[in-house]
Amino acid sequence: MKRRTITLAAVVAGAVVLSAQLPASATSATALLRLRGGLTLEIPASWRVYGTADRVQVVTGACARPGTGFFQSRCDSFWVMGPAALRTGGEGGVRYNPVNGPFFPASDVPPCPTNPRYGHVIGKAIAVGHRDIGAAHRAHYRVWPGRCVTYSGGEQKSTFKQREWYLPTSKILVIDKWATPGLDRILKNAVWTR
């Protein structure tokens, strides 16, 4: 079967180009998303991809302003971060380390994922372990509980969970605040090429 490549997002010079390979058949419901380090994910063809090799946003549903930043509210999506993003991905701009806390590149209270009128805070990890991302790539897995609170008084309005898969050798972090349906399976079935 003949394949064609559709570029989903261009990347700065010298970096890997993000692309999807679709079968020539118009009935294909999936696309291949090629990421850094040879990581390839098979995602629904309806998902849209924004960003560069180090900060990739995969929009999976409704999104008012895709590609505008990690703390954007009301944007069903997950993120794939690389080494440059991880250098300042810990709270307060320190290097990301899953043992020390979630990916939280801020020193203030950013907007809640579901409603920008509220801020969000993240608590201590409620799940800690390992998950496979493709064959022979074991990720550190954590689930961080998030609360959406009023900026004045801190009254809780809603909750969410920030799931993270971190590959320390590849320096790749996948972050999901939207409980993206099927993401666990997509990551488990990932393919690594070199």
GROMACS .gro file of C-alpha atoms in nm, residues 66-184:
model
  119
   66PRO     CA    1  -0.449   2.577   2.015
   67GLY     CA    2  -0.073   2.612   2.037
   68THR     CA    3  -0.076   2.912   2.273
   69GLY     CA    4   0.088   2.760   2.579
   70PHE     CA    5   0.095   2.488   2.841
   71PHE     CA    6  -0.140   2.661   3.086
   72GLN     CA    7  -0.407   2.747   2.829
   73SER     CA    8  -0.758   2.677   2.958
   74ARG     CA    9  -1.035   2.500   2.775
   75CYS     CA   10  -0.818   2.306   2.535
   76ASP     CA   11  -0.858   1.927   2.529
   77SER     CA   12  -0.503   1.814   2.466
   78PHE     CA   13  -0.191   1.644   2.592
   79TRP     CA   14   0.171   1.754   2.566
   80VAL     CA   15   0.500   1.587   2.476
   81MET     CA   16   0.798   1.776   2.619
   82GLY     CA   17   1.168   1.735   2.541
   83PRO     CA   18   1.496   1.836   2.711
   84ALA     CA   19   1.470   2.214   2.661
   85ALA     CA   20   1.122   2.225   2.816
   86LEU     CA   21   1.235   2.000   3.103
   87ARG     CA   22   1.523   2.235   3.195
   88THR     CA   23   1.271   2.481   3.340
   89GLY     CA   24   0.972   2.249   3.386
   90GLY     CA   25   0.974   2.231   3.765
   91GLU     CA   26   0.786   2.477   3.984
   92GLY     CA   27   0.969   2.810   3.996
   93GLY     CA   28   1.165   2.742   3.677
   94VAL     CA   29   1.391   2.466   3.811
   95ARG     CA   30   1.477   2.146   3.619
   96TYR     CA   31   1.188   1.897   3.601
   97ASN     CA   32   1.230   1.590   3.821
   98PRO     CA   33   0.924   1.367   3.881
   99VAL     CA   34   1.047   1.285   4.232
  100ASN     CA   35   1.033   1.655   4.328
  101GLY     CA   36   0.695   1.741   4.176
  102PRO     CA   37   0.487   1.765   3.859
  103PHE     CA   38   0.566   1.950   3.540
  104PHE     CA   39   0.467   2.299   3.649
  105PRO     CA   40   0.674   2.569   3.476
  106ALA     CA   41   0.540   2.856   3.687
  107SER     CA   42   0.599   3.030   4.016
  108ASP     CA   43   0.247   3.167   4.054
  109VAL     CA   44  -0.104   3.020   4.027
  110PRO     CA   45  -0.180   2.955   3.657
  111PRO     CA   46  -0.536   2.930   3.518
  112CYS     CA   47  -0.740   2.616   3.571
  113PRO     CA   48  -0.748   2.381   3.269
  114THR     CA   49  -1.129   2.384   3.255
  115ASN     CA   50  -1.204   2.747   3.345
  116PRO     CA   51  -0.966   3.046   3.327
  117ARG     CA   52  -1.162   3.232   3.597
  118TYR     CA   53  -1.002   2.998   3.851
  119GLY     CA   54  -0.644   2.914   3.935
  120HIS     CA   55  -0.505   2.567   3.976
  121VAL     CA   56  -0.288   2.403   4.235
  122ILE     CA   57  -0.144   2.053   4.229
  123GLY     CA   58  -0.105   1.823   4.528
  124LYS     CA   59   0.113   1.525   4.615
  125ALA     CA   60   0.121   1.233   4.368
  126ILE     CA   61  -0.160   0.983   4.423
  127ALA     CA   62  -0.017   0.717   4.190
  128VAL     CA   63   0.352   0.638   4.145
  129GLY     CA   64   0.493   0.357   3.933
  130HIS     CA   65   0.613   0.263   3.587
  131ARG     CA   66   0.437   0.219   3.254
  132ASP     CA   67   0.562   0.098   2.918
  133ILE     CA   68   0.584   0.336   2.624
  134GLY     CA   69   0.634   0.090   2.342
  135ALA     CA   70   0.868  -0.205   2.372
  136ALA     CA   71   1.168  -0.182   2.607
  137HIS     CA   72   1.099   0.179   2.714
  138ARG     CA   73   0.984   0.202   3.075
  139ALA     CA   74   0.848   0.540   3.185
  140HIS     CA   75   0.818   0.679   3.536
  141TYR     CA   76   0.442   0.725   3.580
  142ARG     CA   77   0.272   0.963   3.822
  143VAL     CA   78  -0.077   1.103   3.873
  144TRP     CA   79  -0.096   1.442   4.042
  145PRO     CA   80  -0.434   1.564   4.180
  146GLY     CA   81  -0.523   1.916   4.069
  147ARG     CA   82  -0.773   2.154   4.220
  148CYS     CA   83  -0.933   2.453   4.048
  149VAL     CA   84  -0.974   2.730   4.307
  150THR     CA   85  -1.090   3.090   4.323
  151TYR     CA   86  -0.809   3.343   4.309
  152SER     CA   87  -0.962   3.526   4.604
  153GLY     CA   88  -0.999   3.287   4.894
  154GLY     CA   89  -0.896   2.958   4.735
  155GLU     CA   90  -1.244   2.802   4.732
  156GLN     CA   91  -1.235   2.475   4.535
  157LYS     CA   92  -1.459   2.473   4.226
  158SER     CA   93  -1.350   2.153   4.048
  159THR     CA   94  -1.075   1.892   4.025
  160PHE     CA   95  -0.863   1.725   3.759
  161LYS     CA   96  -0.568   1.485   3.743
  162GLN     CA   97  -0.236   1.555   3.574
  163ARG     CA   98  -0.094   1.227   3.443
  164GLU     CA   99   0.275   1.213   3.352
  165TRP     CA  100   0.491   0.955   3.175
  166TYR     CA  101   0.862   1.038   3.195
  167LEU     CA  102   1.141   0.865   3.002
  168PRO     CA  103   1.464   0.979   3.174
  169THR     CA  104   1.703   0.829   2.917
  170SER     CA  105   1.519   0.979   2.617
  171LYS     CA  106   1.434   1.300   2.808
  172ILE     CA  107   1.070   1.279   2.696
  173LEU     CA  108   0.773   1.371   2.915
  174VAL     CA  109   0.407   1.314   2.821
  175ILE     CA  110   0.158   1.523   3.022
  176ASP     CA  111  -0.221   1.481   3.019
  177LYS     CA  112  -0.466   1.695   3.221
  178TRP     CA  113  -0.776   1.592   3.025
  179ALA     CA  114  -0.793   1.214   3.089
  180THR     CA  115  -0.749   1.172   2.714
  181PRO     CA  116  -0.942   0.858   2.611
  182GLY     CA  117  -0.711   0.584   2.484
  183LEU     CA  118  -0.385   0.766   2.561
  184ASP     CA  119  -0.263   0.481   2.786
   0.00000   0.00000   0.00000
